[in-house]
Coordinates of C-alpha atoms in Angstrom, one line a residue:
X24 CA 8.9 12.1 -60.9
X25 CA 9.6 8.6 -61.1
X26 CA 9.7 5.9 -57.6
X27 CA 13.2 5.7 -57.5
X28 CA 14.0 9.6 -56.9
X29 CA 11.1 9.9 -54.8
X30 CA 12.3 7.4 -52.9
X31 CA 15.6 8.9 -53.0
X32 CA 15.0 11.8 -50.6
X33 CA 12.7 10.3 -48.6
X34 CA 15.9 8.2 -47.3
X35 CA 17.8 10.9 -47.2
X36 CA 15.5 12.6 -44.8
X37 CA 14.7 9.6 -42.5
X38 CA 17.7 9.2 -42.2
X39 CA 19.7 12.9 -41.6
X40 CA 16.3 12.8 -39.4
X41 CA 17.6 9.8 -37.2
X42 CA 21.3 11.1 -36.4
X43 CA 19.7 14.7 -35.8
X44 CA 17.8 12.7 -32.6
X45 CA 20.9 10.8 -32.2
X46 CA 23.1 13.3 -32.0
X47 CA 20.2 15.4 -29.3
X48 CA 20.0 12.6 -27.2
X49 CA 24.0 12.4 -26.7
X50 CA 23.9 16.3 -26.4
X51 CA 20.9 16.2 -23.6
X52 CA 22.6 13.3 -21.9
X53 CA 26.0 15.1 -21.7
X54 CA 24.6 18.4 -20.4
X55 CA 21.6 17.4 -17.5
X56 CA 23.6 18.5 -14.7
X57 CA 24.0 22.1 -16.2
X58 CA 23.4 24.3 -14.2
X59 CA 21.5 26.6 -17.3
X60 CA 19.2 22.9 -17.4
X61 CA 17.5 23.4 -13.3
X62 CA 15.3 25.9 -13.7
X63 CA 13.6 23.8 -17.1
X64 CA 15.0 19.9 -16.2
X65 CA 12.8 18.9 -13.8
X66 CA 12.6 15.1 -11.7
X67 CA 10.8 13.1 -14.3
X68 CA 10.6 8.9 -14.2
X69 CA 11.7 8.1 -11.1
X70 CA 12.4 4.2 -12.5
X71 CA 14.2 4.9 -14.9
X72 CA 16.3 7.9 -13.7
X73 CA 15.7 10.3 -16.4
X74 CA 14.7 14.6 -15.7
X75 CA 12.2 15.8 -17.6
X76 CA 12.0 18.4 -20.2
X77 CA 9.4 21.5 -19.0
X78 CA 10.7 24.1 -21.0
X79 CA 7.1 24.1 -22.2
X80 CA 4.4 25.5 -20.8
X81 CA 1.9 24.2 -22.6
X82 CA 2.7 20.6 -22.3
X83 CA 3.1 20.5 -18.7
X84 CA 0.1 22.1 -18.3
X85 CA -1.5 19.8 -20.9
X86 CA 0.6 16.4 -19.2
X87 CA -0.2 17.4 -15.4
X88 CA -2.6 20.0 -14.1
X89 CA -5.2 19.8 -17.0
X90 CA -4.8 16.1 -18.2
X91 CA -7.6 15.3 -15.4
X92 CA -9.6 18.4 -15.7
X93 CA -9.8 18.1 -19.4
X94 CA -10.6 14.0 -19.6
X95 CA -13.2 14.3 -16.6
X96 CA -14.8 17.3 -18.5
X97 CA -14.9 15.7 -21.9
X98 CA -15.8 12.2 -20.4
X99 CA -18.6 14.1 -18.9
X100 CA -19.9 16.0 -22.3
X101 CA -19.3 12.4 -24.6
X102 CA -21.8 10.3 -22.1
X103 CA -24.2 13.5 -21.5
X104 CA -24.4 14.3 -25.2
X105 CA -25.2 10.9 -26.5
X106 CA -27.3 10.3 -24.0
X107 CA -29.5 13.3 -24.6
X108 CA -28.8 12.8 -28.7
X109 CA -30.4 10.5 -28.1
X110 CA -33.7 11.3 -26.9
X111 CA -33.9 14.9 -28.0
X112 CA -31.9 15.2 -31.2
X113 CA -34.1 18.8 -32.1
X114 CA -32.5 20.3 -28.7
X115 CA -28.9 19.2 -29.3
X116 CA -27.0 22.1 -29.2
X117 CA -29.2 23.5 -26.3
X118 CA -28.2 20.3 -24.1
X119 CA -24.8 21.0 -25.2
X120 CA -25.1 25.1 -24.1
X121 CA -26.4 23.1 -20.4
X122 CA -23.5 21.2 -20.5
X123 CA -20.9 23.8 -21.1
X124 CA -22.1 26.3 -19.1
X125 CA -22.7 24.1 -16.1
X126 CA -19.4 23.2 -16.3
X127 CA -18.1 26.4 -16.6
X128 CA -19.4 27.9 -13.9
X129 CA -18.8 24.8 -11.9
X130 CA -14.7 24.8 -12.7
X131 CA -14.4 29.5 -12.6
X132 CA -17.2 30.7 -10.5
X133 CA -20.0 32.9 -11.3
X134 CA -17.8 36.1 -12.0
X135 CA -16.2 34.5 -14.9
X136 CA -19.6 33.7 -15.9
X137 CA -20.9 36.8 -15.4
X138 CA -17.8 38.3 -17.3
X139 CA -18.6 35.8 -20.7
X140 CA -22.1 36.7 -20.8
X141 CA -21.8 40.3 -20.5
X142 CA -19.4 39.8 -23.2
X143 CA -21.9 38.0 -25.2
X144 CA -24.6 40.6 -24.0
X145 CA -22.5 43.7 -25.3
X146 CA -21.2 42.0 -28.5
X147 CA -24.9 40.8 -29.5
X148 CA -26.6 44.4 -28.6
X149 CA -23.9 45.5 -31.2
X150 CA -24.6 43.0 -34.0
X151 CA -28.5 44.6 -33.8
X152 CA -26.6 47.6 -35.3
X153 CA -26.0 44.9 -38.6
X154 CA -22.9 47.0 -38.9
X155 CA -19.8 45.0 -40.0
X156 CA -17.2 47.9 -39.2
X157 CA -19.0 48.7 -35.6
X158 CA -19.1 45.0 -34.8
X159 CA -15.2 45.0 -35.9
X160 CA -14.5 48.0 -33.5
X161 CA -16.7 46.3 -30.4
X162 CA -15.0 43.5 -30.7
X163 CA -11.9 44.6 -30.7
X164 CA -12.1 46.7 -28.2
X165 CA -13.4 44.2 -26.3
X166 CA -10.8 42.2 -26.9
X167 CA -7.9 44.8 -26.0
X168 CA -9.3 45.0 -23.1
X169 CA -8.8 41.5 -22.2
X170 CA -4.5 42.4 -23.7
X171 CA -4.0 45.3 -22.8
X172 CA -2.9 47.0 -19.4
X173 CA -5.1 48.3 -17.0
X174 CA -8.2 46.9 -18.0
X175 CA -6.7 42.5 -18.5
X176 CA -5.5 43.4 -14.6
X177 CA -8.5 44.3 -13.1
X178 CA -10.5 41.6 -15.1
X179 CA -8.3 38.8 -14.2
X180 CA -8.9 39.8 -10.5
X181 CA -12.5 39.6 -10.6
X182 CA -12.4 36.0 -10.9
X183 CA -8.7 34.4 -10.0
X184 CA -9.2 31.9 -7.2
X185 CA -7.5 28.7 -5.9
X186 CA -7.7 27.0 -8.5
X187 CA -3.8 26.6 -10.0
X188 CA -5.3 26.5 -14.5
X189 CA -7.7 29.6 -12.9
X190 CA -5.3 32.5 -14.9
X191 CA -4.6 30.3 -17.9
X192 CA -8.6 29.4 -18.4
X193 CA -9.7 33.3 -18.2
X194 CA -7.6 34.7 -20.6
X195 CA -8.4 31.0 -23.4
X196 CA -12.1 31.2 -22.3
X197 CA -12.2 35.5 -22.7
X198 CA -10.0 35.5 -26.1
X199 CA -12.0 32.7 -27.8
X200 CA -15.8 34.5 -26.5
X201 CA -15.1 37.5 -27.8
X202 CA -13.6 35.8 -31.0
X203 CA -16.8 34.1 -31.4
X204 CA -19.1 36.8 -30.3
X205 CA -17.5 38.6 -33.4
X206 CA -18.3 35.3 -35.8
X207 CA -22.1 35.8 -34.4
X208 CA -21.9 39.5 -35.3
X209 CA -20.6 39.3 -38.4
X210 CA -22.6 36.6 -39.6
X211 CA -25.8 38.6 -37.9
X212 CA -24.8 41.4 -40.8
X213 CA -25.2 38.8 -43.5
X214 CA -28.5 37.5 -42.4
X215 CA -31.2 39.0 -44.3
X216 CA -34.6 38.5 -42.7
X217 CA -34.5 39.3 -39.2
X218 CA -31.5 38.9 -36.4
X219 CA -30.6 35.8 -34.5
X220 CA -31.3 35.1 -30.9
X221 CA -29.0 35.5 -27.9
X222 CA -30.2 31.8 -27.5
X223 CA -28.2 31.0 -30.4
X224 CA -25.2 33.7 -28.8
X225 CA -25.0 31.2 -25.7
X226 CA -25.4 28.1 -27.9
X227 CA -22.2 28.6 -30.1
X228 CA -20.3 30.2 -27.6
X229 CA -20.4 27.6 -24.4
X230 CA -19.5 24.1 -26.8
X231 CA -17.3 23.1 -24.2
X232 CA -14.8 21.6 -26.6
X233 CA -14.3 24.5 -27.7
X234 CA -15.0 27.1 -25.2
X235 CA -11.6 27.3 -23.7
X236 CA -9.1 25.9 -26.0
X237 CA -10.5 26.5 -29.4
X238 CA -10.7 25.8 -32.0
X239 CA -12.8 28.6 -33.7
X240 CA -15.7 27.6 -35.6
X241 CA -17.4 30.1 -37.5
X242 CA -20.7 30.6 -36.1
X243 CA -22.5 30.2 -39.8
X244 CA -20.9 26.3 -39.6
X245 CA -21.3 25.8 -35.7
X246 CA -25.0 26.8 -36.5
X247 CA -26.1 24.6 -39.2
X248 CA -23.9 21.2 -38.2
X249 CA -25.5 22.1 -34.2
X250 CA -29.5 22.2 -35.3
X251 CA -28.5 19.2 -37.5
X252 CA -31.7 16.8 -36.6
X253 CA -30.3 14.1 -39.6
X254 CA -27.8 12.5 -37.8
X255 CA -26.4 9.4 -40.0
X256 CA -22.9 8.3 -39.8
X257 CA -21.4 8.0 -42.6
X258 CA -19.1 4.7 -43.9
X259 CA -17.0 3.7 -41.1
X260 CA -16.8 7.3 -39.4
X261 CA -16.3 5.7 -35.9
X262 CA -13.6 3.3 -36.8
X263 CA -11.7 6.2 -38.3
X264 CA -12.5 8.4 -34.6
X265 CA -11.3 5.8 -32.8
X266 CA -8.1 5.1 -35.4
X267 CA -7.6 8.3 -34.4
X268 CA -8.2 8.6 -30.7
X269 CA -5.9 5.7 -30.0
X270 CA -3.0 7.8 -32.7
X271 CA -3.5 10.8 -30.6
X272 CA -3.0 9.0 -27.4
X273 CA 0.1 6.7 -29.3
X274 CA 1.8 10.6 -30.1
X275 CA 1.2 11.5 -26.3
X276 CA 2.9 8.6 -25.7
X277 CA 5.7 9.5 -27.7
X278 CA 6.4 13.0 -26.8
X279 CA 6.4 12.4 -23.1
X280 CA 9.5 9.7 -24.2
X281 CA 11.0 12.4 -26.2
X282 CA 10.8 14.6 -23.7
X283 CA 13.0 12.5 -21.1
X284 CA 15.2 12.0 -23.2
X285 CA 15.5 14.7 -25.5
X286 CA 15.6 18.4 -24.0
X287 CA 15.3 20.2 -27.9
X288 CA 12.7 22.7 -25.8
X289 CA 15.6 23.6 -23.1
X290 CA 18.9 23.6 -25.1
X291 CA 18.2 26.7 -26.9
X292 CA 17.8 29.2 -23.8
X293 CA 21.4 28.0 -22.8
X294 CA 23.0 30.2 -25.7
X295 CA 26.6 29.5 -24.5
X296 CA 25.7 25.5 -25.0
X297 CA 24.1 26.7 -28.2
X298 CA 27.5 28.4 -29.4
X299 CA 29.5 24.7 -29.6
X300 CA 27.2 23.5 -31.2
X301 CA 27.5 22.8 -35.4
X302 CA 26.0 24.4 -37.9
X303 CA 23.9 21.4 -38.9
X304 CA 22.8 20.8 -35.4
X305 CA 21.9 24.4 -35.0
X306 CA 19.4 24.1 -37.5
X307 CA 18.0 20.8 -36.5
X308 CA 17.1 22.5 -33.2
X309 CA 15.2 25.1 -34.6
X310 CA 13.7 22.2 -36.8
X311 CA 12.5 20.1 -34.3
X312 CA 11.2 23.4 -32.1
X313 CA 8.8 23.8 -34.5
X314 CA 8.3 20.3 -34.7
X315 CA 7.4 20.2 -31.6
X316 CA 5.0 23.0 -31.2
X317 CA 3.0 21.3 -34.4
X318 CA 2.6 18.0 -32.6
X319 CA 1.4 19.8 -29.4
X320 CA -1.3 22.0 -31.5
X321 CA -2.0 19.0 -33.9
X322 CA -2.5 16.8 -30.6
X323 CA -4.8 19.5 -28.6
X324 CA -6.6 20.2 -31.7
X325 CA -6.7 16.2 -32.6
X326 CA -8.4 15.5 -29.1
X327 CA -10.8 17.8 -29.2
X328 CA -11.9 17.7 -32.4
X329 CA -12.7 13.7 -32.2
X330 CA -14.9 14.9 -29.7
X331 CA -16.6 17.2 -31.5
X332 CA -16.8 15.0 -34.6
X333 CA -18.8 12.0 -32.4
X334 CA -21.1 15.1 -31.4
X335 CA -21.3 14.8 -35.7
X336 CA -19.9 17.9 -36.3
X337 CA -17.1 18.7 -38.6
X338 CA -14.4 20.9 -36.6
X339 CA -11.5 22.8 -38.7
X340 CA -8.9 20.0 -39.3
X341 CA -5.6 20.1 -37.4
X342 CA -2.5 22.4 -38.4
X343 CA -0.9 21.0 -41.9
X344 CA 3.1 19.4 -40.7
X345 CA 5.9 21.6 -40.5
X346 CA 7.6 19.3 -42.9
X347 CA 4.5 20.3 -45.0
X348 CA 4.9 23.4 -45.1
X349 CA 7.3 25.9 -48.2
X350 CA 4.6 28.5 -48.5
X351 CA 3.5 31.3 -46.1
X352 CA 0.0 31.3 -47.4
X353 CA 0.1 27.7 -45.2
X354 CA 1.7 28.8 -42.2
X355 CA -0.5 28.4 -39.6
X356 CA -0.6 26.0 -36.2
X357 CA -4.4 26.7 -35.4
X358 CA -6.4 26.4 -38.4
X359 CA -9.1 28.0 -36.9
X360 CA -8.5 30.6 -36.0
X361 CA -6.7 31.3 -39.7
X362 CA -10.0 30.4 -41.2
X363 CA -11.4 33.0 -38.9
X364 CA -9.5 35.6 -40.4
X365 CA -9.7 34.8 -43.8
X366 CA -13.1 34.5 -43.7
X367 CA -13.9 38.2 -42.1
X368 CA -10.3 39.8 -42.9
X369 CA -7.3 38.6 -45.6
X370 CA -10.0 37.5 -48.5
X371 CA -12.8 39.9 -48.0
X372 CA -9.7 42.4 -47.8
X373 CA -7.2 40.2 -50.6
X374 CA -10.2 39.2 -53.3
X375 CA -8.4 36.6 -55.2
X376 CA -5.0 38.0 -53.6
X377 CA -3.3 39.0 -57.1
X378 CA -3.1 42.7 -56.7
X379 CA 0.1 43.9 -54.9
X380 CA -1.6 46.8 -53.0
X381 CA -4.3 45.3 -51.7
X382 CA -2.4 42.3 -50.3
X383 CA -0.7 44.5 -48.8
X384 CA -3.8 46.2 -46.7
X385 CA -5.2 42.4 -46.3
X386 CA -2.5 41.4 -44.6
X387 CA -1.7 44.1 -42.6
X388 CA -5.3 44.3 -41.1
X389 CA -5.3 40.4 -40.5
X390 CA -1.3 40.1 -38.4
X391 CA -2.2 43.7 -36.9
X392 CA -5.6 42.0 -35.7
X393 CA -2.9 39.0 -34.4
X394 CA -0.8 40.9 -33.0
X395 CA -3.9 42.0 -30.4
X396 CA -5.0 38.6 -30.2
X397 CA -1.1 36.9 -29.1
X398 CA -1.2 39.9 -26.8
X399 CA 1.1 43.1 -28.2
X400 CA 4.8 42.6 -27.0
X401 CA 8.1 42.9 -28.9
X402 CA 8.4 39.9 -29.8
X403 CA 5.4 40.1 -31.0
X404 CA 5.6 42.9 -33.5
X405 CA 8.4 41.6 -34.8
X406 CA 7.4 37.9 -35.8
X407 CA 3.9 39.6 -37.2
X408 CA 6.3 41.8 -39.0
X409 CA 8.4 39.3 -41.1
X410 CA 5.9 36.8 -41.4
X411 CA 3.6 39.9 -43.1
X412 CA 6.3 40.7 -45.3
X413 CA 6.9 36.7 -45.8
X414 CA 3.7 36.4 -47.4
X415 CA 4.0 39.9 -49.5
X416 CA 7.3 38.6 -50.8
X417 CA 5.5 35.6 -52.1
X418 CA 3.5 37.7 -54.4
X419 CA 6.0 40.2 -55.5
X420 CA 8.2 37.5 -56.8
X421 CA 5.6 35.3 -57.9
X422 CA 4.8 38.9 -60.0
X423 CA 7.9 39.2 -60.5
X424 CA 9.0 35.8 -62.2
X425 CA 5.4 35.8 -64.1
X426 CA 6.7 38.9 -66.5
X427 CA 8.3 38.2 -69.9
X428 CA 11.1 37.3 -70.1
X429 CA 10.4 35.0 -67.4
X430 CA 7.2 33.4 -68.0
X431 CA 8.6 32.5 -71.6
X432 CA 11.9 31.0 -70.7
X433 CA 9.6 28.8 -68.0
X434 CA 7.0 28.0 -70.4
X435 CA 10.3 26.4 -73.0
X436 CA 12.1 24.4 -69.8
X437 CA 9.1 22.4 -69.2
X438 CA 7.1 21.4 -66.0
X439 CA 9.3 18.7 -64.5
X440 CA 12.2 21.3 -65.1
X441 CA 10.3 24.6 -64.2
X442 CA 9.7 22.1 -60.0
X443 CA 12.8 21.8 -59.7
X444 CA 13.8 25.1 -60.1
X445 CA 10.7 26.2 -57.9
X446 CA 12.0 23.6 -55.2
X447 CA 15.3 26.0 -54.6
X448 CA 13.1 29.2 -53.9
X449 CA 10.6 26.8 -52.2
X450 CA 13.3 26.0 -49.8
X451 CA 15.3 29.1 -48.8
X452 CA 11.9 29.7 -48.2
X453 CA 10.8 26.7 -45.9
X454 CA 14.0 28.2 -43.7
X455 CA 12.6 31.3 -43.9
X456 CA 9.3 30.4 -42.3
X457 CA 11.4 28.5 -39.9
X458 CA 13.4 31.6 -38.9
X459 CA 10.9 33.8 -38.4
X460 CA 8.9 31.4 -36.2
X461 CA 11.6 30.4 -33.9
X462 CA 10.7 33.7 -32.7
X463 CA 7.6 32.7 -31.2
X464 CA 8.9 29.4 -29.7
X465 CA 12.3 30.3 -28.1
X466 CA 14.0 33.8 -27.8
X467 CA 15.6 36.6 -30.5
X468 CA 19.3 35.9 -29.9
X469 CA 18.5 32.1 -30.8
X470 CA 17.1 33.4 -34.0
X471 CA 19.1 35.7 -34.5
X472 CA 22.2 32.8 -34.2
X473 CA 20.6 30.3 -36.2
X474 CA 20.3 33.3 -38.8
X475 CA 24.2 34.6 -39.0
X476 CA 25.0 30.6 -39.3
X477 CA 23.5 29.3 -41.5
X478 CA 23.1 32.5 -43.6
X479 CA 26.6 34.3 -42.9
X480 CA 29.2 32.3 -40.8
X481 CA 28.3 29.3 -42.9
X482 CA 28.1 30.0 -46.1
X483 CA 28.8 28.4 -48.3
X484 CA 28.9 25.1 -47.0
X485 CA 26.7 24.5 -44.3
X486 CA 24.2 26.9 -46.4
X487 CA 24.5 24.5 -49.1
X488 CA 24.8 21.9 -47.2
X489 CA 21.1 22.3 -45.3
X490 CA 19.6 23.6 -48.2
X491 CA 20.7 20.4 -50.5
X492 CA 18.4 18.7 -48.0
X493 CA 15.6 20.5 -47.6
X494 CA 15.4 21.4 -51.2
X495 CA 15.4 17.1 -51.0
X496 CA 12.6 17.3 -48.7
X497 CA 10.5 20.0 -50.8
X498 CA 10.8 17.9 -54.4
X499 CA 9.5 15.2 -51.9
X500 CA 6.8 16.9 -50.1
X501 CA 6.1 18.7 -53.7
X502 CA 5.8 15.6 -55.9
X503 CA 3.0 14.1 -53.0
X504 CA 0.8 16.8 -54.0
X505 CA 1.1 17.3 -57.5
X506 CA 0.4 12.7 -57.1
X507 CA -2.6 13.8 -54.8
X508 CA -3.9 16.0 -57.7
X509 CA -3.8 13.6 -60.4
X510 CA -5.5 11.1 -58.1
X511 CA -8.4 13.8 -57.6
X512 CA -8.8 15.0 -60.8
X513 CA -8.7 11.0 -62.4
X514 CA -11.4 10.5 -59.9
X515 CA -13.5 13.2 -61.1
X516 CA -13.4 11.9 -64.6
X517 CA -14.7 9.1 -63.2
X518 CA -17.0 10.8 -62.0
X519 CA -17.8 12.7 -64.9
X520 CA -18.0 9.8 -67.7
X521 CA -20.3 7.4 -65.2
X522 CA -22.8 10.7 -65.1
X523 CA -22.7 10.8 -69.2
X524 CA -23.7 7.4 -69.7
X525 CA -26.3 7.1 -66.3
X526 CA -28.0 9.6 -68.9

């Protein structure tokens, strides 16, 4: 694909995105006073006379109530960690845990602290047995105790107080603590000589940047990095950290502007208004809801990762942009949880992921644990089923087309034509990802309407036009990935050649 062909889908995507934003701004301005918007659109910028979209609780939590608390706590962590990393680099993991434990104690109280430590102690005791199935059973049972009634209400009643976010921090802190304890227990099963100590578990669990909201970093990686005493910065590393911090600040400001002019998160809740939208506008609304959720995850984990990078850790990266996704295998909004599931469940059971029945068992177990993690309910069951099906369907299609005569035909048609044909299937796959995941962001009625309008009522004009635009975007992404692979191969070849000359 030459430069012109790359530019064409890029310019088309930018143009369509600009037009879509213009449409949604007009739609928001015209309907700001609708009765259905009263609960989700609240007073915002007083001087500009703009109301703010508050439909997404997590966004509002980060923008208002939690903002001051998290900034104060993380700023204290950075200063505290930097001072003691210089004074006592050999004990910096212990320093991290002491500060994190004190911050949790002050924020949530001694009953929450005692509850978390009791979870740690129970799972540590099970880890000493060194039986993986027992570690999983104990860990999942403990996780179920904060996700299922009546056990979760009983534990929550022990710790809730006057702090506005205490219930949110309860579920976040307990949930991530249990997942971390399971990682510790499973890694202890792999340890050949002796056991890790309870102090190692506390150091791992009470690292403050990861404690309440993640991301999850598996115990083996955290233990190795947090106990590394050779604290040297790579070239231009501080520049990159500063750049990322400023980028995240810019994105936060941009999202704040969008919330005052684009009510994309509120509109799907008004089904009377949604039914009046055109098919392309409805498709754009579903797509931008996923973009907003990706931006939320990218900013949240990006800020936390910036802090942990200052602590000389290499944390899980933010999720891959939804625009860059066209396969279910890469669809995740929390890379830490995804890494955890892949290491201990999906890859452990599925192996090399080329056998249909092993893949089916691996995906079923993975999404069963994910369902428990998210909190079992009807919407989560539907979301898990469709995403599990999508992941397996990809393998079924790949297996089918790898058989003759399809494999022979693909080999004969050439690489470029093969990419074009695969791009058509990837474009359809992209919209399957959007439809399946919009379930968890909005509501079942909205997801059903989008699917019905794009697949049935809008066929063939709306369906094919949306598919064509998506195809251009997918081809652009695939070309970028191909160029990166070629660049990486060229660099590896140069390194090998230089090594041979040196020898």
